[in-house]
Coordinates of C-alpha atoms in Angstrom, one line a residue:
M30 CA 53.5 -32.1 -46.9
H31 CA 54.7 -33.9 -43.8
E32 CA 52.5 -34.3 -40.7
T33 CA 54.1 -33.0 -37.5
S34 CA 54.6 -35.7 -34.9
P35 CA 53.7 -34.7 -31.3
T36 CA 56.8 -34.1 -29.3
S37 CA 57.4 -35.5 -25.9
D38 CA 56.8 -32.0 -24.5
D39 CA 53.3 -31.8 -26.1
L40 CA 52.4 -35.2 -24.7
E41 CA 53.6 -34.2 -21.3
K42 CA 51.4 -31.0 -21.4
N43 CA 48.4 -33.0 -22.5
H44 CA 49.0 -35.5 -19.8
R45 CA 49.1 -32.7 -17.2
R46 CA 45.8 -31.2 -18.5
L47 CA 43.9 -34.4 -18.1
P48 CA 43.3 -34.2 -14.3
W49 CA 42.2 -30.6 -14.7
L50 CA 39.8 -31.4 -17.5
A51 CA 38.4 -34.3 -15.4
L52 CA 38.0 -32.0 -12.4
G53 CA 36.3 -29.4 -14.6
G54 CA 33.9 -32.0 -15.9
I55 CA 33.1 -33.2 -12.4
A56 CA 32.6 -29.6 -11.3
L57 CA 30.3 -29.0 -14.2
V58 CA 28.3 -32.1 -13.5
L59 CA 27.9 -31.0 -9.9
L60 CA 27.3 -27.4 -10.7
V61 CA 24.3 -28.0 -12.9
P62 CA 22.2 -29.8 -10.2
L63 CA 23.5 -27.3 -7.6
I64 CA 22.2 -24.4 -9.8
W65 CA 18.9 -26.3 -10.1
L66 CA 18.7 -26.8 -6.4
V67 CA 19.4 -23.2 -5.5
G68 CA 17.5 -21.6 -8.4
F69 CA 14.5 -23.9 -9.0
Y70 CA 14.1 -26.5 -6.3
D71 CA 11.0 -26.1 -4.1
I72 CA 10.0 -28.0 -1.0
P73 CA 6.9 -30.4 -1.0
K74 CA 3.6 -28.8 -0.6
P75 CA 3.1 -27.9 3.1
D76 CA 0.0 -29.0 5.1
D77 CA -2.3 -26.0 5.1
S78 CA -5.5 -27.9 6.1
R79 CA -6.0 -25.6 9.1
M80 CA -6.1 -22.6 6.9
I81 CA -8.9 -23.8 4.6
P82 CA -12.2 -22.2 5.6
Q83 CA -15.4 -24.3 5.7
W84 CA -17.9 -22.2 3.7
S85 CA -21.5 -22.8 4.4
E86 CA -24.0 -23.4 1.6
R87 CA -25.8 -20.2 0.7
D88 CA -28.9 -19.6 -1.4
P89 CA -28.7 -16.1 -2.9
T90 CA -32.5 -15.9 -3.3
T91 CA -33.4 -16.7 0.3
N92 CA -30.6 -15.8 2.6
P93 CA -31.6 -12.6 4.4
L94 CA -28.2 -10.8 4.3
I95 CA -27.6 -11.7 0.6
V96 CA -31.0 -10.4 -0.3
F97 CA -30.4 -7.3 1.8
C98 CA -27.1 -6.6 0.0
D99 CA -28.8 -7.0 -3.4
E100 CA -31.7 -4.8 -2.5
I101 CA -29.7 -1.9 -1.2
Q102 CA -27.6 -1.8 -4.3
R103 CA -30.8 -0.8 -6.2
S104 CA -32.0 1.7 -3.6
A105 CA -31.4 5.4 -3.4
A106 CA -29.2 5.1 -0.3
K107 CA -26.1 6.6 -2.1
K108 CA -27.9 9.9 -2.4
Y109 CA -27.0 10.3 1.3
S110 CA -23.6 11.7 0.2
D111 CA -25.5 14.7 -1.3
L112 CA -26.6 15.9 2.1
P113 CA -24.8 18.8 3.8
R114 CA -22.2 17.6 6.2
D115 CA -23.5 19.7 9.1
M116 CA -27.0 18.2 8.6
T117 CA -25.7 14.6 8.8
A118 CA -23.6 15.3 11.9
R119 CA -26.0 17.2 14.1
L120 CA -29.5 17.6 12.6
D121 CA -30.2 21.0 14.0
A122 CA -33.8 22.5 14.0
G123 CA -33.3 24.0 10.5
D124 CA -32.4 20.5 9.1
V125 CA -35.6 18.8 10.2
Q126 CA -37.6 19.5 7.1
P127 CA -34.8 18.7 4.6
A128 CA -34.2 15.5 6.5
R129 CA -37.9 14.6 6.2
E130 CA -37.9 15.3 2.5
F131 CA -34.8 13.2 2.0
L132 CA -36.1 10.2 4.0
A133 CA -39.4 10.4 2.1
K134 CA -37.3 9.3 -1.0
Q135 CA -35.6 6.5 0.9
S136 CA -38.6 4.1 1.2
D137 CA -36.7 1.2 -0.6
T138 CA -33.7 1.7 1.7
L139 CA -35.7 1.7 4.9
A140 CA -37.8 -1.2 3.7
A141 CA -34.7 -3.3 3.1
F142 CA -33.4 -2.5 6.6
D143 CA -36.8 -3.2 8.2
K144 CA -37.0 -6.6 6.4
I145 CA -33.6 -7.8 7.6
R146 CA -33.9 -6.6 11.2
H147 CA -36.9 -9.0 11.6
T148 CA -34.9 -12.1 10.4
D149 CA -32.8 -14.6 12.3
S150 CA -29.2 -13.2 12.3
T151 CA -27.8 -16.7 12.9
T152 CA -28.7 -17.6 9.4
W153 CA -27.0 -14.6 7.7
L154 CA -24.2 -15.2 5.2
W155 CA -22.3 -12.7 3.1
P156 CA -22.8 -13.0 -0.7
D157 CA -20.7 -15.3 -2.9
G158 CA -18.9 -17.3 -0.3
E159 CA -15.5 -18.6 -1.5
A160 CA -15.6 -16.3 -4.6
M161 CA -15.0 -13.3 -2.3
T162 CA -11.4 -14.4 -1.9
S163 CA -10.6 -13.7 -5.5
P164 CA -8.3 -10.6 -5.9
H165 CA -10.7 -9.4 -8.6
Y166 CA -13.8 -9.6 -6.3
A167 CA -15.6 -6.3 -5.9
A168 CA -17.6 -6.0 -2.6
D169 CA -19.4 -2.8 -3.6
Y170 CA -22.2 -3.8 -1.3
L171 CA -20.0 -3.2 1.8
S172 CA -19.8 0.6 1.2
T173 CA -23.6 0.6 0.5
C174 CA -24.2 -1.2 3.8
N175 CA -22.4 1.7 5.6
V176 CA -24.5 4.3 3.7
V177 CA -27.8 2.5 4.5
V178 CA -26.9 2.5 8.2
K179 CA -26.3 6.3 8.1
V180 CA -29.7 6.7 6.4
V181 CA -31.3 4.7 9.2
L182 CA -29.5 6.7 11.9
L183 CA -30.6 9.9 10.3
K184 CA -34.2 8.7 10.7
A185 CA -33.4 7.9 14.3
K186 CA -32.2 11.4 14.9
L187 CA -35.3 12.8 13.3
L188 CA -37.5 10.6 15.5
A189 CA -35.7 11.8 18.6
R190 CA -36.2 15.4 17.4
E191 CA -39.9 14.6 17.2
G192 CA -40.0 13.3 20.8
K193 CA -40.2 9.6 19.7
E194 CA -37.2 8.5 21.7
D195 CA -38.3 4.9 22.1
E196 CA -38.6 4.4 18.3
A197 CA -35.3 6.2 17.8
M198 CA -33.6 3.9 20.3
R199 CA -35.1 0.9 18.7
L200 CA -33.6 1.8 15.4
C201 CA -30.2 2.4 16.9
L202 CA -30.2 -0.9 18.7
D203 CA -31.3 -2.7 15.6
V204 CA -28.4 -1.1 13.7
A205 CA -26.0 -2.4 16.4
K206 CA -27.6 -5.9 16.0
L207 CA -27.2 -5.7 12.3
G208 CA -23.4 -5.1 12.7
A209 CA -23.2 -7.9 15.3
G210 CA -25.0 -10.4 13.0
M211 CA -22.8 -9.4 10.0
Q212 CA -19.7 -10.3 12.1
R213 CA -20.9 -14.0 12.2
A214 CA -21.7 -14.1 8.4
E215 CA -18.4 -15.7 7.1
G216 CA -16.4 -13.0 5.5
C217 CA -12.9 -11.7 4.8
P218 CA -11.2 -9.2 7.1
V219 CA -12.8 -6.3 5.3
H220 CA -16.3 -7.7 6.0
L221 CA -15.4 -8.1 9.6
M222 CA -14.1 -4.5 9.8
V223 CA -17.3 -3.1 8.2
A224 CA -19.5 -5.1 10.5
N225 CA -17.5 -3.9 13.6
G226 CA -18.0 -0.4 12.4
I227 CA -21.7 -0.8 11.9
Q228 CA -22.2 -2.2 15.4
A229 CA -20.1 0.6 16.9
M230 CA -22.2 3.3 15.0
G231 CA -25.4 1.8 16.4
E232 CA -24.2 1.6 19.9
N233 CA -22.6 5.1 19.9
H234 CA -25.9 6.5 18.8
C235 CA -27.6 4.7 21.6
I236 CA -25.3 6.5 24.1
T237 CA -25.9 9.8 22.3
L238 CA -29.7 9.3 22.6
A239 CA -29.4 8.3 26.3
T240 CA -27.7 11.6 27.1
S241 CA -30.8 13.5 26.3
Q242 CA -32.2 15.3 29.3
T243 CA -35.6 13.8 28.6
F244 CA -34.3 10.3 28.6
T245 CA -35.7 8.5 31.7
R246 CA -34.1 6.0 34.1
S247 CA -36.3 3.2 32.8
Q248 CA -35.2 3.9 29.2
I249 CA -31.5 3.9 30.2
L250 CA -32.0 0.6 32.1
Q251 CA -33.8 -0.9 29.1
T252 CA -31.0 0.2 26.8
L253 CA -28.4 -1.3 29.1
R254 CA -30.2 -4.6 29.2
E255 CA -30.4 -4.8 25.4
L256 CA -26.8 -3.8 24.9
S257 CA -25.8 -6.4 27.4
T258 CA -27.3 -9.2 25.3
M259 CA -25.1 -8.3 22.3
E260 CA -21.8 -9.9 21.6
G261 CA -19.0 -7.8 20.1
P262 CA -16.2 -9.2 17.9
R263 CA -15.5 -12.9 18.5
R264 CA -12.2 -14.7 18.2
E265 CA -13.7 -17.4 16.0
D266 CA -14.9 -14.7 13.5
L267 CA -11.5 -13.2 13.2
S268 CA -10.0 -16.7 12.9
F269 CA -12.3 -17.4 10.0
A270 CA -11.4 -14.1 8.4
M271 CA -7.8 -15.0 8.6
Q272 CA -8.5 -18.3 6.8
A273 CA -10.3 -16.3 4.0
D274 CA -7.3 -13.9 3.8
Y275 CA -5.0 -16.9 3.4
Q276 CA -7.0 -18.1 0.4
M277 CA -6.7 -14.6 -1.1
F278 CA -2.9 -14.9 -0.7
L279 CA -2.9 -18.1 -2.6
H280 CA -4.9 -16.4 -5.4
Y281 CA -2.3 -13.6 -5.5
L282 CA 0.5 -16.2 -5.9
E283 CA -1.4 -17.8 -8.8
L284 CA -1.8 -14.4 -10.5
F285 CA 1.9 -13.7 -10.0
E286 CA 2.9 -17.0 -11.5
Q287 CA 0.7 -16.3 -14.5
A288 CA 2.1 -12.8 -14.8
K289 CA -1.4 -11.4 -14.6
G290 CA -2.3 -8.3 -12.6
T291 CA 1.2 -8.1 -11.2
S292 CA 1.5 -4.4 -11.3
G293 CA -2.0 -3.5 -10.1
I294 CA -3.4 -6.2 -7.8
T295 CA -0.2 -7.8 -6.3
G296 CA 1.9 -4.7 -6.7
A297 CA 4.9 -6.8 -7.8
P298 CA 7.3 -5.2 -10.3
K299 CA 6.6 -6.3 -13.9
R300 CA 10.3 -7.4 -14.5
M301 CA 10.5 -9.6 -11.5
P302 CA 11.8 -13.1 -12.5
K303 CA 8.7 -15.0 -11.7
F304 CA 10.3 -18.4 -12.6
L305 CA 12.4 -18.0 -9.5
L306 CA 9.3 -18.1 -7.2
K307 CA 9.3 -21.1 -4.9
R308 CA 5.6 -21.4 -4.4
H309 CA 5.6 -24.0 -1.6
R310 CA 8.4 -22.3 0.4
T311 CA 6.5 -19.0 0.1
I312 CA 3.3 -20.7 1.3
N313 CA 5.3 -22.2 4.2
M314 CA 6.5 -18.7 5.2
R315 CA 2.9 -17.5 5.3
L316 CA 1.8 -20.5 7.3
D317 CA 4.7 -19.9 9.8
R318 CA 3.0 -16.6 10.4
D319 CA -0.7 -17.4 10.4
L320 CA -0.8 -20.8 12.2
P321 CA 0.7 -19.5 15.5
I322 CA -1.7 -16.6 15.5
R323 CA -4.7 -18.8 15.0
E324 CA -3.5 -21.1 17.7
G325 CA -3.1 -18.1 20.0
L326 CA -6.6 -17.0 19.2
D327 CA -7.9 -20.4 20.2
R328 CA -6.6 -19.7 23.7
G329 CA -7.6 -16.1 24.0
W330 CA -7.4 -12.5 22.6
R331 CA -4.2 -11.7 24.4
E332 CA -2.5 -14.8 23.3
G333 CA -3.5 -14.1 19.7
L334 CA -2.3 -10.5 19.9
K335 CA 1.0 -11.6 21.3
A336 CA 1.5 -14.0 18.4
G337 CA 0.4 -11.3 16.0
L338 CA 2.9 -8.8 17.3
L339 CA 5.7 -11.4 17.0
A340 CA 4.7 -12.1 13.4
D341 CA 4.6 -8.4 12.7
A342 CA 8.1 -7.9 14.1
A343 CA 9.4 -10.6 11.7
F344 CA 7.4 -9.1 8.9
E345 CA 8.8 -5.6 9.5
E346 CA 12.4 -7.0 9.7
L347 CA 11.8 -8.8 6.3
A348 CA 10.4 -5.6 4.7
A349 CA 13.3 -3.5 6.1
K350 CA 15.8 -5.8 4.3
R351 CA 14.0 -5.7 1.0
R352 CA 16.4 -3.2 -0.5
S353 CA 19.6 -4.8 0.8
I354 CA 21.9 -7.0 -1.3
G355 CA 21.6 -9.9 1.2
F356 CA 17.8 -10.0 0.6
F357 CA 18.4 -10.9 -3.1
L358 CA 21.0 -13.6 -2.3
D359 CA 18.2 -15.7 -0.9
S360 CA 17.1 -18.3 -3.4
N361 CA 13.5 -17.4 -2.7
F362 CA 13.8 -13.7 -2.7
V363 CA 10.9 -13.5 -5.1
G364 CA 8.7 -15.3 -2.6
K365 CA 9.7 -13.0 0.1
I366 CA 8.7 -10.0 -2.0
C367 CA 5.3 -11.6 -2.5
I368 CA 5.0 -12.1 1.3
V369 CA 5.8 -8.4 1.9
L370 CA 3.4 -7.2 -0.8
C371 CA 0.5 -9.5 -0.2
S372 CA 0.3 -10.0 3.5
T373 CA -1.6 -7.7 5.9
P374 CA 0.2 -6.8 9.2
M375 CA -1.8 -8.2 12.1
R376 CA -1.3 -5.4 14.6
A377 CA -4.0 -3.2 13.1
T378 CA -6.4 -6.1 12.7
F379 CA -6.1 -7.1 16.4
R380 CA -6.2 -3.4 17.5
S381 CA -9.4 -2.9 15.5
N382 CA -11.2 -5.9 17.0
M383 CA -9.9 -5.6 20.5
N384 CA -10.6 -1.9 20.7
A385 CA -14.2 -2.7 19.5
C386 CA -14.6 -5.2 22.3
A387 CA -13.3 -2.7 24.9
A388 CA -15.5 0.1 23.6
Q389 CA -18.6 -2.2 23.7
E390 CA -17.9 -3.0 27.4
Q391 CA -17.2 0.6 28.1
R392 CA -20.6 1.7 26.7
R393 CA -22.3 -0.7 29.0
V394 CA -20.3 0.7 32.0
L395 CA -21.3 4.3 31.0
L396 CA -25.0 3.4 31.1
A397 CA -24.5 1.7 34.5
L398 CA -22.6 4.7 35.8
R399 CA -25.5 6.9 34.8
L400 CA -28.0 4.7 36.6
Y401 CA -25.8 4.8 39.7
E402 CA -25.6 8.6 39.5
M403 CA -29.4 9.0 39.1
D404 CA -30.0 6.8 42.1
Q405 CA -27.1 7.9 44.4
G406 CA -26.7 11.6 43.4
G407 CA -23.1 11.1 42.3
L408 CA -20.6 8.9 40.6
P409 CA -18.8 6.1 42.4
A410 CA -15.1 6.2 43.3
S411 CA -14.7 2.6 41.9
L412 CA -16.5 0.5 39.4
E413 CA -16.9 -2.2 42.1
A414 CA -19.8 -0.1 43.4
L415 CA -21.8 -1.0 40.2
V416 CA -21.8 -4.7 41.1
P417 CA -24.2 -6.4 41.4
T418 CA -27.0 -3.8 41.3
Y419 CA -26.1 -2.3 37.9
L420 CA -23.7 -4.8 36.4
P421 CA -23.7 -8.6 37.1
E422 CA -19.9 -8.7 37.4
M423 CA -16.8 -6.5 37.1
P424 CA -16.2 -5.5 33.5
E425 CA -12.9 -6.9 32.2
D426 CA -10.2 -5.0 30.3
I427 CA -9.6 -7.2 27.2
Y428 CA -6.0 -6.2 26.9
S429 CA -4.9 -6.9 30.5
G430 CA -7.4 -9.4 31.7
K431 CA -7.9 -7.3 34.8
P432 CA -10.9 -5.2 35.8
M433 CA -11.8 -2.2 33.6
L434 CA -10.3 1.0 34.9
W435 CA -12.2 4.2 36.1
N436 CA -10.7 7.6 36.7
A437 CA -13.3 9.2 38.9
N438 CA -11.7 12.6 38.8
D439 CA -11.7 12.9 35.1
K440 CA -14.8 10.7 34.6
V441 CA -13.1 8.4 32.1
V442 CA -13.7 4.6 31.9
Y443 CA -10.7 3.0 30.1
S444 CA -8.6 0.1 29.1
T445 CA -4.8 0.1 29.1
G446 CA -4.7 -0.6 25.4
E447 CA -2.3 -2.6 23.4
N448 CA 0.8 -1.5 25.3
G449 CA -0.6 -2.7 28.6
I450 CA 0.4 0.6 30.3
D451 CA -2.0 2.4 32.6
D452 CA -1.8 6.1 31.6
G453 CA -4.4 7.1 34.1
G454 CA -7.2 7.5 31.6
R455 CA -5.4 9.7 29.1
I456 CA -7.4 8.9 26.0
N457 CA -8.0 10.2 22.4
E458 CA -11.4 9.0 21.4
A459 CA -11.0 10.4 17.9
Q460 CA -7.7 8.6 17.4
P461 CA -7.4 5.6 19.7
R462 CA -4.2 4.4 18.1
K463 CA -1.9 7.0 19.6
G464 CA -0.5 4.6 22.3
L465 CA -2.6 6.1 25.0
D466 CA -5.3 4.4 27.0
V467 CA -8.4 3.2 25.1
G468 CA -11.5 4.7 26.8
R469 CA -14.5 6.9 26.8
A470 CA -15.4 10.0 28.8
Y471 CA -18.6 10.1 30.8
P472 CA -21.0 12.1 28.6
W473 CA -23.6 13.3 31.2
A474 CA -21.7 16.3 32.4
N475 CA -24.6 18.7 32.7
A476 CA -27.6 16.4 32.8
P477 CA -30.1 16.5 35.7
L478 CA -29.6 13.7 38.3
T479 CA -33.3 13.0 38.6
S480 CA -35.6 11.4 36.0
P481 CA -38.1 13.7 34.2
A482 CA -41.5 14.1 35.8
H483 CA -43.2 12.0 33.0
E484 CA -41.3 8.8 33.8

């Protein structure tokens, strides 16, 4: 056989291929790191020191709130759900005896409440501290706290029925103080929400008791004084809860990276390419949201709300693009999905806390209005008439920073609410999220203007 010698045409073709082969090799060399940069490169770890909560040391055997949460879990408080709904709502005359029988079986529940209400609330701390930021953490004691409060308020209703109004009011005030103390006890957003609700339940029952026709001027004055000493939700407590929520977010990312709990806890699809998650870029996105809100909170409620609404607008825009092709062209689309699934919108959080602040102020105004009416024989045209005899200063609308509003014709004290628009006192007390004003109607429509003879 004879070997075929390359012809001049073959040599020329090979010579022409050489530049293209060289360019292809260079492109391949450049493409590999480019793919790595786009697909796998992450930024350095961002500074999140401002989002790390400083947890206080807690002794589970001596801290009053931790002991309380432990004791009520072993009590019979949950039997409250067995009571008829009508009985828990109104406690009519026919419900008195069943209520007595029920409360007779709640000695452990009432003893736990009695014990904690005589402790220093500034020392209270929620159970478990940092452990509560784990996605697997079960805070069953929170629902039990709510039930215990309802048991105590049922006792207050029974005492009022028996003519023991001072004792009933004392219990309602102590329920409000329990909620106020819980707000300072270092918790997550859900702890703060439960605490706000407990304080509101206690204060609302104070107002209900005060509308009794047998309630005297001196009793209303004393109730106003005690409510005036209580703080509502504080910015620093919400700020701490945001830090705790950020720690929960970090735990969610860890679970996602480990492919644990992705369908249940994080809500992420099981087939999502977890290796494409840019952890630090994702954390940086969350910090870009949270840090401006905390900085706003440092300056005031309205500044925090403004930052929160801006963050929510960006969040909603991100969520709306989630099903678009462009969303998945981002090299960190996996991180964006984690942000959407594992971050709580701030609008509802601010609304809950600021509405609670507004409602607390309004309850004090209602009591002051009642005192004015009992003294003057009618309600004032303006809240300015309450200062300084009944209130030390004009009550402030937390949303506008201006004086609280009063519709004398409809007898409604109100705040403009989140949108800052004065709707003339149009409110929906049952659903204060309807975009109307946030307020309360004056509840003494048919009560006598003079104090009972026994005052």
